CSV table of C-alpha atoms in Angstrom, one decimal:
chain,number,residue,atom,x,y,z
A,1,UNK,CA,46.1,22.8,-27.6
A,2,UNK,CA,45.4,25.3,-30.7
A,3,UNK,CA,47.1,22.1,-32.8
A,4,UNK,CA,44.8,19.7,-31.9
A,5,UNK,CA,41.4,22.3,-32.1
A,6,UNK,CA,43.1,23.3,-35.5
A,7,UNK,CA,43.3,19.4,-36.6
A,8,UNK,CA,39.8,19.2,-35.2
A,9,UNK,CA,38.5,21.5,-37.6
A,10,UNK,CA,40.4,20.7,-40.6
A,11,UNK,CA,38.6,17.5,-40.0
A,12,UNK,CA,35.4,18.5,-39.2
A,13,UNK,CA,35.7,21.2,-43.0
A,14,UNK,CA,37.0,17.4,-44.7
A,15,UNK,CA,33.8,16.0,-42.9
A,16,UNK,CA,31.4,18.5,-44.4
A,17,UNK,CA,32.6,18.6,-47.7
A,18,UNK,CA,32.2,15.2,-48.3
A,19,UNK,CA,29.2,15.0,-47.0
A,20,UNK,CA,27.9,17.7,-49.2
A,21,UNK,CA,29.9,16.6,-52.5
A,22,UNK,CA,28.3,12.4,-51.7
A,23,UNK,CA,25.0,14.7,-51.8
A,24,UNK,CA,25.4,16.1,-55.0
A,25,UNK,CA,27.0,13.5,-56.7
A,26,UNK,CA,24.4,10.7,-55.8
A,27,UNK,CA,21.5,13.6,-57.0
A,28,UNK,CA,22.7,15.3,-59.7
A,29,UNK,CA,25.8,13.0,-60.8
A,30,UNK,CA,29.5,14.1,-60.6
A,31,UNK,CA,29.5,16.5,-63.7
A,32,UNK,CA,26.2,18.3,-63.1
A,33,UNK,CA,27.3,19.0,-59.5
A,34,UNK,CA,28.2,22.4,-59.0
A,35,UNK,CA,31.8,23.1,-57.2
A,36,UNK,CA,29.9,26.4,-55.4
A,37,UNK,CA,26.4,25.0,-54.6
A,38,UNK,CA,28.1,21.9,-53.0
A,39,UNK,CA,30.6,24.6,-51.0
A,40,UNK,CA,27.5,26.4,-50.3
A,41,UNK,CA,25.6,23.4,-48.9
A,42,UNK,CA,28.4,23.1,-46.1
A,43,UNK,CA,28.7,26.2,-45.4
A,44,UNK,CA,32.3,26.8,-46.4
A,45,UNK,CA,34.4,28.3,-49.5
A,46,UNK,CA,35.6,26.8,-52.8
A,47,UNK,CA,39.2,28.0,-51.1
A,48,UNK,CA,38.4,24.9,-48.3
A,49,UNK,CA,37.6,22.5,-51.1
A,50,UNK,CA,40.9,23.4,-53.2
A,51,UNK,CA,42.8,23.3,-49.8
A,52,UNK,CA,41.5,19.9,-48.8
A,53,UNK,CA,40.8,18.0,-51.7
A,54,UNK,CA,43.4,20.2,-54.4
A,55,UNK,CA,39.9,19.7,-57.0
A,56,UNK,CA,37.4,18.1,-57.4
A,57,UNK,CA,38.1,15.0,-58.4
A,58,UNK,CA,39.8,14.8,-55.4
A,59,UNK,CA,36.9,15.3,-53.9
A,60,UNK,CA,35.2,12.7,-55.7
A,61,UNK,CA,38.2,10.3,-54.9
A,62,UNK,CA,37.5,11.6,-50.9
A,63,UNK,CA,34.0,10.2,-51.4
A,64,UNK,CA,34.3,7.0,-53.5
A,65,UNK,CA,37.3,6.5,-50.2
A,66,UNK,CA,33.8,6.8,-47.9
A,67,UNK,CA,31.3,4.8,-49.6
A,68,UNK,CA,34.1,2.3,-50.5
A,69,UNK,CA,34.8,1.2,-47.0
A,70,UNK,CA,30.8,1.5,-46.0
A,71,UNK,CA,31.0,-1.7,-48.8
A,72,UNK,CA,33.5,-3.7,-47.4
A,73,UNK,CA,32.1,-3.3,-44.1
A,74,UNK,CA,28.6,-4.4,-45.2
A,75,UNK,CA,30.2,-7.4,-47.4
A,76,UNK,CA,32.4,-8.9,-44.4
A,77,UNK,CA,29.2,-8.2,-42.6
A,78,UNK,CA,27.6,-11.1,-44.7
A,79,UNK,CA,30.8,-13.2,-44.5
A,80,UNK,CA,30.3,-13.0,-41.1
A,81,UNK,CA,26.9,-14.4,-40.7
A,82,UNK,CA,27.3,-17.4,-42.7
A,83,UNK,CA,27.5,-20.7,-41.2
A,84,UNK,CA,31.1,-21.7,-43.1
A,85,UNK,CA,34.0,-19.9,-44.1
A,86,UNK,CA,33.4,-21.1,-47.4
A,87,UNK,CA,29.7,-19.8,-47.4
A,88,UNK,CA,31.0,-16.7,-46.1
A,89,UNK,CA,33.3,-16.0,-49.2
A,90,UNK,CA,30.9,-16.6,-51.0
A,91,UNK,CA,28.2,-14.5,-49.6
A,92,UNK,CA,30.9,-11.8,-49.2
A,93,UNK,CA,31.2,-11.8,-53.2
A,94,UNK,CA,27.3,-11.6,-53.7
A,95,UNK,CA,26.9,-9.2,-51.2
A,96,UNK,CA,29.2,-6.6,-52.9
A,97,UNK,CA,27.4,-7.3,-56.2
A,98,UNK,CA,23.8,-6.9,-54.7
A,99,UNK,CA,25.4,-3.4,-53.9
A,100,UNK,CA,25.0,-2.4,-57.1
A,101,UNK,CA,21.2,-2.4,-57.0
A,102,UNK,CA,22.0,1.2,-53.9
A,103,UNK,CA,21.1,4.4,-56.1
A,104,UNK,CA,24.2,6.3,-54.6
A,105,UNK,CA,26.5,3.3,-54.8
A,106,UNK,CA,25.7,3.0,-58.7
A,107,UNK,CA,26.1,6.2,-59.3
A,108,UNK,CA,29.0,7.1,-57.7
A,109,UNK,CA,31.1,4.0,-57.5
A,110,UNK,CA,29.7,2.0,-60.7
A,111,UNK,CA,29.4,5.1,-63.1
A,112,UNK,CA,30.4,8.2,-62.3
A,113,UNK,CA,33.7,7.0,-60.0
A,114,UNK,CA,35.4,4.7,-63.1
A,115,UNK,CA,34.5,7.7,-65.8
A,116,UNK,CA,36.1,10.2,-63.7
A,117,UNK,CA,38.6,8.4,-62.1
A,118,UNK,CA,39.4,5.4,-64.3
A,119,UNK,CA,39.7,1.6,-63.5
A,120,UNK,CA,38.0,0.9,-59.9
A,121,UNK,CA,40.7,-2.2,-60.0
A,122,UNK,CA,43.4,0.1,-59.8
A,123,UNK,CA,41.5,2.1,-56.5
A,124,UNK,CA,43.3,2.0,-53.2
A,125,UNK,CA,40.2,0.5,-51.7
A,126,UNK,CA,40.4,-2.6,-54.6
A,127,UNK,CA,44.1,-3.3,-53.5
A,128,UNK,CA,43.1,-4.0,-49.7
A,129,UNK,CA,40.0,-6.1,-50.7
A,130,UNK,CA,42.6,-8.2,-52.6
A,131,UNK,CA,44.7,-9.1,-49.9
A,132,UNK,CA,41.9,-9.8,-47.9
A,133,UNK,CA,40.5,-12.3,-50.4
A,134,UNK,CA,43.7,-13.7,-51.3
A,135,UNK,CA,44.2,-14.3,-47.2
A,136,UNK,CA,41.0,-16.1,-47.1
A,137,UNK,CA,41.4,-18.2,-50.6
A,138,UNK,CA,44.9,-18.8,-48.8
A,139,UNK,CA,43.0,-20.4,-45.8
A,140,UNK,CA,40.1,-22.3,-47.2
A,141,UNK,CA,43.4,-23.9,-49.2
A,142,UNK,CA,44.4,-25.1,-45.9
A,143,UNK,CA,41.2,-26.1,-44.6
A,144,UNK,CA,41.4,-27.8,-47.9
A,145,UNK,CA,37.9,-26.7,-48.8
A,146,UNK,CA,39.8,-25.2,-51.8
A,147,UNK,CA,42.1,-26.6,-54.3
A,148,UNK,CA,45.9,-26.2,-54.2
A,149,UNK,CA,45.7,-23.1,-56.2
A,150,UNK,CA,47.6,-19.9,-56.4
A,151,UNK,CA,45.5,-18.0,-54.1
A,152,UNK,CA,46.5,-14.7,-55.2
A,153,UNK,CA,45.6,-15.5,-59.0
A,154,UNK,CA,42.5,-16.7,-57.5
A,155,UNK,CA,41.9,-13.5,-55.6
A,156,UNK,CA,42.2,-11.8,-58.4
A,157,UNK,CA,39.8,-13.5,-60.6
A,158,UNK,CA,37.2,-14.0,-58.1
A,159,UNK,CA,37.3,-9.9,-57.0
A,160,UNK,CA,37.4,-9.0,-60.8
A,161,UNK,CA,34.5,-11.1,-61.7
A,162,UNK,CA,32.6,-9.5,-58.4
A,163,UNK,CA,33.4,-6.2,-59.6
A,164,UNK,CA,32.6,-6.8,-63.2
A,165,UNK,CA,29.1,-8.4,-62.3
A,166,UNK,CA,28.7,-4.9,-60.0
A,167,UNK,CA,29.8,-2.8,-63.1
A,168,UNK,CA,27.4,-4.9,-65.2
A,169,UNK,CA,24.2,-4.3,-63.0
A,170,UNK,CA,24.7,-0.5,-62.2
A,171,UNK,CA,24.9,-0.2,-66.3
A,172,UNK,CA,22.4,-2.4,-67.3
A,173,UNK,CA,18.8,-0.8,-68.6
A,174,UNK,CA,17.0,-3.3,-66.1
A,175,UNK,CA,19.2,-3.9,-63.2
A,176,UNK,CA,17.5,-6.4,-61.2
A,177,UNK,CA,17.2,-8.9,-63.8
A,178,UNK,CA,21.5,-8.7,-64.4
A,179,UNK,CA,21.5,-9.1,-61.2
A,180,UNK,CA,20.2,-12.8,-60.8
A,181,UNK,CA,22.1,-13.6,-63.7
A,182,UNK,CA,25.3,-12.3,-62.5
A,183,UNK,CA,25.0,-13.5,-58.9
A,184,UNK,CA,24.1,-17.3,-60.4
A,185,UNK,CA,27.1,-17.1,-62.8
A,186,UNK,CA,29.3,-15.8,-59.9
A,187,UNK,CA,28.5,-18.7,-57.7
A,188,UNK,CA,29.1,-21.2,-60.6
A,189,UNK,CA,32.5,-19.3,-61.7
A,190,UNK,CA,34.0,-19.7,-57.6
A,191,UNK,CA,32.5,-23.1,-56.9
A,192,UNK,CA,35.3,-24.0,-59.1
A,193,UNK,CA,37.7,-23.7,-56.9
A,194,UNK,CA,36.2,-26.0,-54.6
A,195,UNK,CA,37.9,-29.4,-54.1
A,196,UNK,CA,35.9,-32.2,-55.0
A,197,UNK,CA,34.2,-34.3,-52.2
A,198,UNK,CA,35.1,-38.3,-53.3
């Protein structure tokens, strides 16, 4: 019993702490946010932050873990409503870009998250995305919507050129205008793969 109240509130400190640090971070940006106003704001000591996250950057990892699968949710969640799996892959792709336009996402995951913690193809979250899009490249093959192609070379272009158009708008002095640009190149870059209709 005392295990499972002690897990309860190990996760319940992780829950506050993040919740806190994806504060700051989206407000002030990773290095202006303060280790002890962030402990503060939960209500809890730098001690729980070293014990849960080992520094800061871990912390930042813990977030960018959050807001990263908030993303794919909302993507798939376009995939989903479109009328063809084809459409949906496609939607999927611009969804995730149009992401960039979010305040927090661009400054946590597009600016901040890559200068702290390096290339965002190299995240945890990136890998699963790929085999998700290489999985559905793999069954529009089949459907033959999609030339015979090595899906997971596919995967990766497509994902990379998603994520470099996201990258693009969250830098970009006027955002919204990257944006149309990058979602229309994007569109032309995949139709590519589609098999021609003869």
């Amino acid at each position: 019993m005392a295990t499972g109240r002690r897990a309860k509130m190990m996760e319940e400190t992780r829950a506050k702490l993040i919740r806190a640090a994806r504060k700051a971070f989206a407000e002030k940006g990773y290095a202006a946010a303060s280790m002890d106003e962030l402990t503060a704001e939960a209500g809890l000591t730098r001690g729980a932050l070293y014990h849960n996250f080992g520094d800061k950057k871990g912390l930042l990892r813990a977030v960018i873990d959050e807001i990263d699968a908030e993303m794919a949710e909302g993507a798939r969640a376009a995939r989903d409503r479109a009328e063809t799996p084809w459409q949906g892959f496609i939607e999927e792709g611009v969804a995730y870009i149009e992401m960039a336009l979010e305040p927090e996402i661009q400054r946590i995951m597009l600016l901040d998250g890559p200068a702290v913690l390096g290339d965002p193809a190299q995240w945890p979250g990136q890998n699963a995305c790929l085999r998700t899009t290489t999985a559905t490249i793999q069954a529009l093959i089949e459907e033959r919507t999609v030339r015979p192609v090595d899906a997971e070379a596919a995967a990766r272009l497509v994902n990379g050129a998603a994520l470099n158009a996201a990258l693009w708008v969250a830098a970009s002095d006027d955002p919204r205008a990257v944006l149309v640009k990058a979602i229309e190149a994007f569109r032309f870059l995949a139709s590519g793969l589609l098999r021609e209709r003869g």
